[in-house]
CSV table of C-alpha atoms in Angstrom, one decimal:
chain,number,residue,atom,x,y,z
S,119,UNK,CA,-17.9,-26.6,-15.5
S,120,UNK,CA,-15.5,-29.1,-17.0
S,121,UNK,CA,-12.2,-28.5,-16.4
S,122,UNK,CA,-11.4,-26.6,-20.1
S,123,UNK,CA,-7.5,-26.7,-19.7
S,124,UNK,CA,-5.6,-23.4,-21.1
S,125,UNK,CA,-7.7,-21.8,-24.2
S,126,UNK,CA,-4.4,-20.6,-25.7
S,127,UNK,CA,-1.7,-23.4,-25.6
S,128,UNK,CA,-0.6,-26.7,-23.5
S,129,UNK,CA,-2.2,-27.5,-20.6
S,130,UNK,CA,0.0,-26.0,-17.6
S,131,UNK,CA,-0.6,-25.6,-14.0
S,132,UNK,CA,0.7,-22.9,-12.4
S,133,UNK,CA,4.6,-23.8,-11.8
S,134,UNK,CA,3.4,-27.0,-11.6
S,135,UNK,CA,0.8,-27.6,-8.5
S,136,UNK,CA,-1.7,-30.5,-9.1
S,137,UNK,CA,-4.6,-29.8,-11.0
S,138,UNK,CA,-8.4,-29.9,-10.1
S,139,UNK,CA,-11.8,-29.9,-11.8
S,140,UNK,CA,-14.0,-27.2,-11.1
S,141,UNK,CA,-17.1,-29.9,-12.0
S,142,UNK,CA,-15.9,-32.6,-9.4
S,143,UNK,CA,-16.0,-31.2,-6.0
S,144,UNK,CA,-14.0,-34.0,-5.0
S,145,UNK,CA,-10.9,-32.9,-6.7
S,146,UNK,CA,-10.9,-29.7,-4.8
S,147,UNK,CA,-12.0,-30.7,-1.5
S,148,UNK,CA,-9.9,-29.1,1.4
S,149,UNK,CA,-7.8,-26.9,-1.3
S,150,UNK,CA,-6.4,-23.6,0.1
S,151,UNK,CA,-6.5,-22.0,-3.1
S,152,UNK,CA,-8.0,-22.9,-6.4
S,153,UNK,CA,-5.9,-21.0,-9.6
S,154,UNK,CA,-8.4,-20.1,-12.2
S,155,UNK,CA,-7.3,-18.7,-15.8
S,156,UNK,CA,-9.8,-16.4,-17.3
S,157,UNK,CA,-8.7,-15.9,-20.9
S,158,UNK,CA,-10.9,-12.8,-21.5
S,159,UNK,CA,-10.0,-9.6,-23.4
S,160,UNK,CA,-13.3,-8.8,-25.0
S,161,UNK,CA,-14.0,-5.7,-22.4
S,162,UNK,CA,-10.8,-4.4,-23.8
S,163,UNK,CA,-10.8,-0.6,-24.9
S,164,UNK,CA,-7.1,-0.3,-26.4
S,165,UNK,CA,-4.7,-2.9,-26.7
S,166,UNK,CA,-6.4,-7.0,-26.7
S,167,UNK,CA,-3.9,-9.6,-25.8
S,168,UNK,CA,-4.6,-10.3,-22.1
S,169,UNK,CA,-6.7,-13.4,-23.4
S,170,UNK,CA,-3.2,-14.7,-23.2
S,171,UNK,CA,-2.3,-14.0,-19.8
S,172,UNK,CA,-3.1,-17.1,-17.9
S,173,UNK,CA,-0.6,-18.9,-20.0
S,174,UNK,CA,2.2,-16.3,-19.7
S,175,UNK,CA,1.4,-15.7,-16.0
S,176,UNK,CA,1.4,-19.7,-15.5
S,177,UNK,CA,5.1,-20.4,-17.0
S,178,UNK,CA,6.9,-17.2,-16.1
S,179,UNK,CA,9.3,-18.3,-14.3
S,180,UNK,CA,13.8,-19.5,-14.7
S,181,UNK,CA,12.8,-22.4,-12.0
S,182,UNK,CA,11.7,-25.9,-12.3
S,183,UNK,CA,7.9,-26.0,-12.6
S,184,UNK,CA,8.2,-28.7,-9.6
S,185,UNK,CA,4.9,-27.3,-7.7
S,186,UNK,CA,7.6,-25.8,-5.0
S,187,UNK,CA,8.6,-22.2,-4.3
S,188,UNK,CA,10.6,-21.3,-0.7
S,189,UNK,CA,10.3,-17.3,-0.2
S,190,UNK,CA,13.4,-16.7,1.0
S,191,UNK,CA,12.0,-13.1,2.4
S,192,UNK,CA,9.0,-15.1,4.6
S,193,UNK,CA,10.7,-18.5,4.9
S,194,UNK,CA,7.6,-20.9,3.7
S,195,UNK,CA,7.0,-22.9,0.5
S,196,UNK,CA,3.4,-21.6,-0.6
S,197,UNK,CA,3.2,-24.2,-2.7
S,198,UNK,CA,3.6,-26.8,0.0
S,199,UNK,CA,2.4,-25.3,2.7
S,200,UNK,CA,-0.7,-24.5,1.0
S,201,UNK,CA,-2.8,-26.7,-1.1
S,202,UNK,CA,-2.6,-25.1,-4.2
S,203,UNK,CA,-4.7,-26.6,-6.6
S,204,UNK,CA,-5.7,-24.8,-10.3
S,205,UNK,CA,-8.7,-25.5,-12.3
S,206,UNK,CA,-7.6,-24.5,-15.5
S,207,UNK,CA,-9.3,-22.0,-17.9
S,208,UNK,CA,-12.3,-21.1,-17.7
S,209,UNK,CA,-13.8,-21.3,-21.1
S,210,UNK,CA,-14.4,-17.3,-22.2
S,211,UNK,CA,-15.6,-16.7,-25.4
S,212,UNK,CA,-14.6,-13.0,-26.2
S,213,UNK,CA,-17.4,-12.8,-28.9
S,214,UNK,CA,-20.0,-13.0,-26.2
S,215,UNK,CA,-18.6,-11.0,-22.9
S,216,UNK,CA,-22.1,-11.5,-20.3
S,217,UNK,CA,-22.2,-15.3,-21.2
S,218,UNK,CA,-18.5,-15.3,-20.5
S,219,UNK,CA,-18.5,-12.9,-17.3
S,220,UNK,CA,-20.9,-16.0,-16.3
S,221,UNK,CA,-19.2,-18.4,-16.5
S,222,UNK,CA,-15.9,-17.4,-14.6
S,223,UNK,CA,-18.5,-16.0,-11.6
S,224,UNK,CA,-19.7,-19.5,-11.2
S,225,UNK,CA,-16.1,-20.9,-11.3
S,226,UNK,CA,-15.4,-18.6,-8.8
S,227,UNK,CA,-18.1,-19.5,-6.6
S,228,UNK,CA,-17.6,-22.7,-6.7
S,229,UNK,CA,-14.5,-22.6,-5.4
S,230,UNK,CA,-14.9,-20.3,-2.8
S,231,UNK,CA,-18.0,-22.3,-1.9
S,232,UNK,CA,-15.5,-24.9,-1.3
S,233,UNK,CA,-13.7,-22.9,1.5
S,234,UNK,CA,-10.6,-22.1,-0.7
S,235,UNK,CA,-9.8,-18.9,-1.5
S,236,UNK,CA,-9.5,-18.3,-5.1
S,237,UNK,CA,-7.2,-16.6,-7.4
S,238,UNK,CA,-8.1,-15.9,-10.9
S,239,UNK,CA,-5.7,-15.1,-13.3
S,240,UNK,CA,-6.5,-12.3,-16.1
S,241,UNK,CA,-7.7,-11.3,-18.4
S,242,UNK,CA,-8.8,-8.1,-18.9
S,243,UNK,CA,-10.0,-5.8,-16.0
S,244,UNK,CA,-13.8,-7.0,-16.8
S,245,UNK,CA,-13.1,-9.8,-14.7
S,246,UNK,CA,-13.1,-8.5,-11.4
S,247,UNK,CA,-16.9,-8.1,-11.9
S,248,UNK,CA,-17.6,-11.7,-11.8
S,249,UNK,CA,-14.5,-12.5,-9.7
S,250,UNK,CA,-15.6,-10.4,-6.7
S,251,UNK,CA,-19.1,-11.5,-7.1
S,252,UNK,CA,-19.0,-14.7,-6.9
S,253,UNK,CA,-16.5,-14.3,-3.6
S,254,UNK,CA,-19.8,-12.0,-2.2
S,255,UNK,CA,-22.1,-15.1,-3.1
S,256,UNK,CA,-20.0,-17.0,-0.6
S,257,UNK,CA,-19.5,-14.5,1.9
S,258,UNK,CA,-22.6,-12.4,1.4
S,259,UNK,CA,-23.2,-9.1,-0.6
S,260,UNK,CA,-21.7,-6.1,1.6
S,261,UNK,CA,-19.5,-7.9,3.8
S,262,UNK,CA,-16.4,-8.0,1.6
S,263,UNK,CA,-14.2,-5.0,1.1
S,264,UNK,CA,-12.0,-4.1,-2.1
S,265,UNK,CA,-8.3,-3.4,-2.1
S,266,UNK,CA,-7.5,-2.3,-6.1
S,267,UNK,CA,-4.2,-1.6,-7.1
S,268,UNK,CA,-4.4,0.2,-10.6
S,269,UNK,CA,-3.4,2.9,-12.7
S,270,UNK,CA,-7.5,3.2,-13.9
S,271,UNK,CA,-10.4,3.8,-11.3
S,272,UNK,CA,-12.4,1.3,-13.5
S,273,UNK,CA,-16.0,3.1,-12.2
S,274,UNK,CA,-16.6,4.2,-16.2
S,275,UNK,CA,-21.0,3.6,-17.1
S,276,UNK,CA,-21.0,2.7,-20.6
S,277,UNK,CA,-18.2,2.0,-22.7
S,278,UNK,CA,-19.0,1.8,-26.6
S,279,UNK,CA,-22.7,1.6,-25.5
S,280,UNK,CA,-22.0,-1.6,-23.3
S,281,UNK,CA,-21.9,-2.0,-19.8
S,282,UNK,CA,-19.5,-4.6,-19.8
S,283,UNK,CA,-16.0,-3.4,-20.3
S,284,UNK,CA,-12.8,-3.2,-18.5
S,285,UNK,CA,-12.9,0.1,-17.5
S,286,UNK,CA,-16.1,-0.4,-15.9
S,287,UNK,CA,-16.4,-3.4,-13.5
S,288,UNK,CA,-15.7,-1.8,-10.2
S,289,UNK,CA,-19.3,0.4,-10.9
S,290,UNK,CA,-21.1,-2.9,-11.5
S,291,UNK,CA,-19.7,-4.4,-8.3
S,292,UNK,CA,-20.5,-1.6,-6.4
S,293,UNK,CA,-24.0,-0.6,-7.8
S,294,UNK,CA,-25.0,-4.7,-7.7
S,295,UNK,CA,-24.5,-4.3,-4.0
S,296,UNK,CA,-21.6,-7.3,-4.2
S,297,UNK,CA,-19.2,-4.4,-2.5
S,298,UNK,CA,-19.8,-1.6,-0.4
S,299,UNK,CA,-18.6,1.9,-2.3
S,300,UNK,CA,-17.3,2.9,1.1
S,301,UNK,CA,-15.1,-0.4,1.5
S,302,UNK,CA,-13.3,-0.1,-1.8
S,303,UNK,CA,-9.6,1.1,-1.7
S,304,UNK,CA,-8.0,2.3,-4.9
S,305,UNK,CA,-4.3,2.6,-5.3
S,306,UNK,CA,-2.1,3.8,-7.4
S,307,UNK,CA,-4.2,6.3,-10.1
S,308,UNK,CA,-3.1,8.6,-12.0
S,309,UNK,CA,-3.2,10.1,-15.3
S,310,UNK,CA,-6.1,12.0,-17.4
S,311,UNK,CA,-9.0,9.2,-16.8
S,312,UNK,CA,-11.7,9.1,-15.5
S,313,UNK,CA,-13.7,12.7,-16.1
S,314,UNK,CA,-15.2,15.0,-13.3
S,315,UNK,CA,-18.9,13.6,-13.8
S,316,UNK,CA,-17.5,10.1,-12.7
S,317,UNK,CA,-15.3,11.2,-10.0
S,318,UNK,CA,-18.4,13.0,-8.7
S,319,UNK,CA,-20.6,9.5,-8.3
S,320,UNK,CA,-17.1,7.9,-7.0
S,321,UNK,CA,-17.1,10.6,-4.0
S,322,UNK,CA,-20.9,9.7,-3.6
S,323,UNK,CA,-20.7,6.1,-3.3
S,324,UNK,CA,-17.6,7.1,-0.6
S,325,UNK,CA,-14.9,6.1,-2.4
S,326,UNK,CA,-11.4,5.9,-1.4
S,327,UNK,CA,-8.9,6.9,-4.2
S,328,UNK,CA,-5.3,6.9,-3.4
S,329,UNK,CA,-4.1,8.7,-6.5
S,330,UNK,CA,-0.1,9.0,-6.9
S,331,UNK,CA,0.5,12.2,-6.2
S,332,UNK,CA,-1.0,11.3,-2.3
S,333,UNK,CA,0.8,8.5,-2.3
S,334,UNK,CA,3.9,10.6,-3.4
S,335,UNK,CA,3.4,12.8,-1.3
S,336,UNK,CA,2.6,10.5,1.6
S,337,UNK,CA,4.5,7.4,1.3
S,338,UNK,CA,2.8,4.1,0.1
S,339,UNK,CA,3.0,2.6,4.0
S,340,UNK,CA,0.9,5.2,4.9
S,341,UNK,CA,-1.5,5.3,2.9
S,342,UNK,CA,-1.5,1.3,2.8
S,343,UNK,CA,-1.9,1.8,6.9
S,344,UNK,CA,-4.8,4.2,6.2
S,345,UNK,CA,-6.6,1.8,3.5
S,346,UNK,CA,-6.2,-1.3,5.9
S,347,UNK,CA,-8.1,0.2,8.3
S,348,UNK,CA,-10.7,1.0,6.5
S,349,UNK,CA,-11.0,-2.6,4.6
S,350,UNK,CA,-11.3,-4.5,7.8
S,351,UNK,CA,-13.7,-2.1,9.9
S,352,UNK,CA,-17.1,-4.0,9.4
S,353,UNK,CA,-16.4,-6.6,6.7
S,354,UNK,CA,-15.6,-9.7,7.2
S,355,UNK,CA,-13.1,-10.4,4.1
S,356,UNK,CA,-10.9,-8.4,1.5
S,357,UNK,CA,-11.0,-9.6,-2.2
S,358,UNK,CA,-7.2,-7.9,-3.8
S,359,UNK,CA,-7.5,-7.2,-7.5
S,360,UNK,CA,-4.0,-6.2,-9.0
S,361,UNK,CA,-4.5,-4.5,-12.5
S,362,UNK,CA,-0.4,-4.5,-13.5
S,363,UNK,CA,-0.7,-1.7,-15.0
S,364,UNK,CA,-0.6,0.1,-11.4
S,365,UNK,CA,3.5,-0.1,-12.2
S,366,UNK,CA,5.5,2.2,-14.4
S,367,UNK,CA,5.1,0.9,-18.3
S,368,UNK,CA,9.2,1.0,-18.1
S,369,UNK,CA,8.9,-2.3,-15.6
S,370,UNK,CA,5.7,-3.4,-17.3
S,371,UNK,CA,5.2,-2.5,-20.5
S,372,UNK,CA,3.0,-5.5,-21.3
S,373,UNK,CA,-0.5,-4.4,-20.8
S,374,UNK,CA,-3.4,-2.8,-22.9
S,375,UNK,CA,-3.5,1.0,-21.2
S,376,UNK,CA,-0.4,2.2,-19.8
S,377,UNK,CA,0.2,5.2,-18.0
S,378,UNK,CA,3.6,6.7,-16.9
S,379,UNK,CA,4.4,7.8,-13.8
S,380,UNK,CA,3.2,4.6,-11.5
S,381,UNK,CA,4.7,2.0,-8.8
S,382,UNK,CA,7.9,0.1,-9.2
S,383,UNK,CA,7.9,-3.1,-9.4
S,384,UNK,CA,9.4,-3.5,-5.6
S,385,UNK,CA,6.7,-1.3,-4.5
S,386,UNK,CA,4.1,-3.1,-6.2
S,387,UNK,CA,5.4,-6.8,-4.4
S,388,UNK,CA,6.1,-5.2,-1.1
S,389,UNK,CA,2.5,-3.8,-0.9
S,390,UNK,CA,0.7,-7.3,-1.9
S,391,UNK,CA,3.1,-9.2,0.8
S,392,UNK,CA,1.5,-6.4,3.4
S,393,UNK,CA,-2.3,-7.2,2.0
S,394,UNK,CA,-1.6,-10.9,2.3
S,395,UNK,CA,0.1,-10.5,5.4
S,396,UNK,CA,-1.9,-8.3,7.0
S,397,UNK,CA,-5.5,-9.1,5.9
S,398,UNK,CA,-8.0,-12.1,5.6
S,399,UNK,CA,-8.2,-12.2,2.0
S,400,UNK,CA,-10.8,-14.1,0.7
S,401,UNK,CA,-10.0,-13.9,-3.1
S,402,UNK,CA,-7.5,-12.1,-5.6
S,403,UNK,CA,-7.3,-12.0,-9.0
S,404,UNK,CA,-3.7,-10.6,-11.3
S,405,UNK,CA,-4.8,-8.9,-14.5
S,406,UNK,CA,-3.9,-7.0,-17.7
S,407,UNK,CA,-0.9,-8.8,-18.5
S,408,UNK,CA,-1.1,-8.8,-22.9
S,409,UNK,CA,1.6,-10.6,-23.9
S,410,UNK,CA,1.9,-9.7,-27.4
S,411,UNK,CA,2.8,-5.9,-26.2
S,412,UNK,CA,5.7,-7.1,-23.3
S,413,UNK,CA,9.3,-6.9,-23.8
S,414,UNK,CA,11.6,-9.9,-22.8
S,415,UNK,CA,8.3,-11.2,-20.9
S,416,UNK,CA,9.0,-8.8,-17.7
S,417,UNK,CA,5.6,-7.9,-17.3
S,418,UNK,CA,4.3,-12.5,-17.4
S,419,UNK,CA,7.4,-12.3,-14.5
S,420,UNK,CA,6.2,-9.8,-12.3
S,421,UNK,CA,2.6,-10.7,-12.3
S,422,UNK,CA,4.1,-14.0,-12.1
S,423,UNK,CA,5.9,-12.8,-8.7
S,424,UNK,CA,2.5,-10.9,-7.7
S,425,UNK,CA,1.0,-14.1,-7.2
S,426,UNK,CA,3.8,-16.2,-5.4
S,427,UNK,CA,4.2,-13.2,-2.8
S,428,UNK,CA,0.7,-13.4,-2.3
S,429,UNK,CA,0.6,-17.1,-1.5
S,430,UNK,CA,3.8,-16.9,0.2
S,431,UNK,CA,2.1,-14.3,2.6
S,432,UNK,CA,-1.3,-16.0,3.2
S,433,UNK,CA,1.1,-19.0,3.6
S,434,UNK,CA,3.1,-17.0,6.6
S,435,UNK,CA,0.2,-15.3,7.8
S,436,UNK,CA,-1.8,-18.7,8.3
S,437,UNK,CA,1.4,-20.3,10.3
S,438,UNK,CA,0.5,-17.5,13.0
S,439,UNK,CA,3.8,-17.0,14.1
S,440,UNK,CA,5.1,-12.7,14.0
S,441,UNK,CA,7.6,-12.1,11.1
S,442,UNK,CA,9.8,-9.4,10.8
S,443,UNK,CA,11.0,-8.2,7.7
S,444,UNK,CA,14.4,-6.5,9.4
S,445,UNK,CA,15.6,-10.2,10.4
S,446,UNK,CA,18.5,-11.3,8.8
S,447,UNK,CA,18.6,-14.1,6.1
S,448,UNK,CA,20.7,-16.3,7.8
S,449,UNK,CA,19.7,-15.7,11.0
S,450,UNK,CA,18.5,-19.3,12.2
């Protein structure tokens, strides 16, 4: 598991924290997090390109890449106040998706087996497969809960006679026994996908589907209140898994499958700082972020923001002392 660097250009760290090598513990030892890149598009079913994403999701960003990022909104630098390491790429050869789904499990184990949480950066939707299970190695099979933010339940059997696919890793999770069908929180669907046979086994395994006409209809702190609830009661962990494409295409047009009608990007950030926040995440990863389909790389800079309000939150949360969002800026 030698550190492999970016597949697809320079070797970056994200905004600059110090790198580690997945095959010497040492280098990791006592991390917080451990960044891992998993260049993978080969589940894709529409639009390839998120093989590119670690790269884009890596550099997006006006600032220095100095390994330092103060969130003005919780007042912490994640990148300080955490040790943030990244592992690079994991090496994911698109031509040969189960060798490759391998491979990033085992990264991710091995971090997590560490004690760090990590956060694996996509990639196509496939990934969460390997990503969650190899958090479920660490913290046992069953006793991790699922927040998903998406625009696609991902719970699809076969998909051009394979089983590995991105619309179809949340099934595998759930029928490996890594998650619990009745711990796994969906937000954001919507759209014409997936049919009534699969929503029937999704209602069998006790799903919980937030789809956005509840959420409408509802308001997304409710329904976030509802979901937390139910992802804490009898697990001991949460893994977050942020598909992109859970936002309007018109503030994130760069991914494989979108589908009008979704988040905003404000929503989107507000809900992850509340699931960092709020809950003991053990692992996250950002995905579907194709470059070669984004405009004027918004979509690289909110997935880009995803992942800083996400540290910036486990950041605050860890400090143990109560924020409130309603406090002033400048109140000292």
């Amino acid at each position: 598991m030698t550190r492999y660097g970016p597949m697809f250009g320079p070797d970056i760290t994200f905004l600059g924290v110090p790198a580690c090598d997945l095959s010497s513990p040492e280098s990791f030892a006592g991390a917080d997090v451990v960044v891992i890149g998993a260049p993978f598009d080969g589940g894709t079913s529409h639009r390839p390109g998120t093989r590119f994403g670690p790269q884009a999701i890596r550099q997006a960003c006006y600032l220095p890449h100095d390994g330092s990022r103060p969130s003005l909104a919780l007042r912490v630098d994640a990148l300080r106040d955490l040790r943030v390491l990244d592992a690079g790429d994991v090496e994911m050869y698109s031509g040969d998706a189960a060798r490759a789904i391998k491979s990033l499990e085992d990264a991710v184990f091995a971090a997590a087996d560490a004690g760090a949480i990590p956060l694996i950066l996509g990639g196509d939707h496939t990934i969460a497969w390997p990503d969650a299970t190899g958090v479920a190695r660490k913290h046992g099979y069953g006793r991790v809960s699922m927040v998903h933010f998406d625009a696609h339940a991902d719970t699809g059997d076969v998909e051009f006679g394979s089983l590995i696919g991105h619309g179809q890793p949340m099934r595998r999770l759930i029928e490996s026994g890594a998650l619990r069908g009745d711990r796994f929180l969906q937000i954001g669907l919507r759209g014409y996908w997936p049919d009534p046979q699969t929503l029937d086994w999704m209602a069998e395994q006790r799903m919980r589907s937030y789809e956005m006409t509840e959420i409408v209809a509802r308001g997304l702190d409710e329904c976030l209140t509802e979901a937390f609830a139910i992802a804490t009661d009898d697990c001991d962990g949460v893994f977050l898994s942020v598909d992109v494409d859970v936002v309007d295409p018109g503030m994130a047009p760069g991914t494989g499958t979108p589908e009008p009608g979704g988040l905003t990007s404000r929503q989107l950030l507000d809900a992850v700082r509340r699931c960092c926040y709020e809950l003991p995440i053990v692992g996250l990863d950002v995905v579907e972020v194709s470059p070669p389909y984004d405009h004027a790389e918004i979509t690289a800079f909110l997935a880009n923001r995803v992942v800083l309000e996400a540290l910036s939150a486990i950041a605050r949360r860890r400090r143990g002392d109560p924020w409130d969002p309603r406090r002033p800026l400048l109140d000292r």
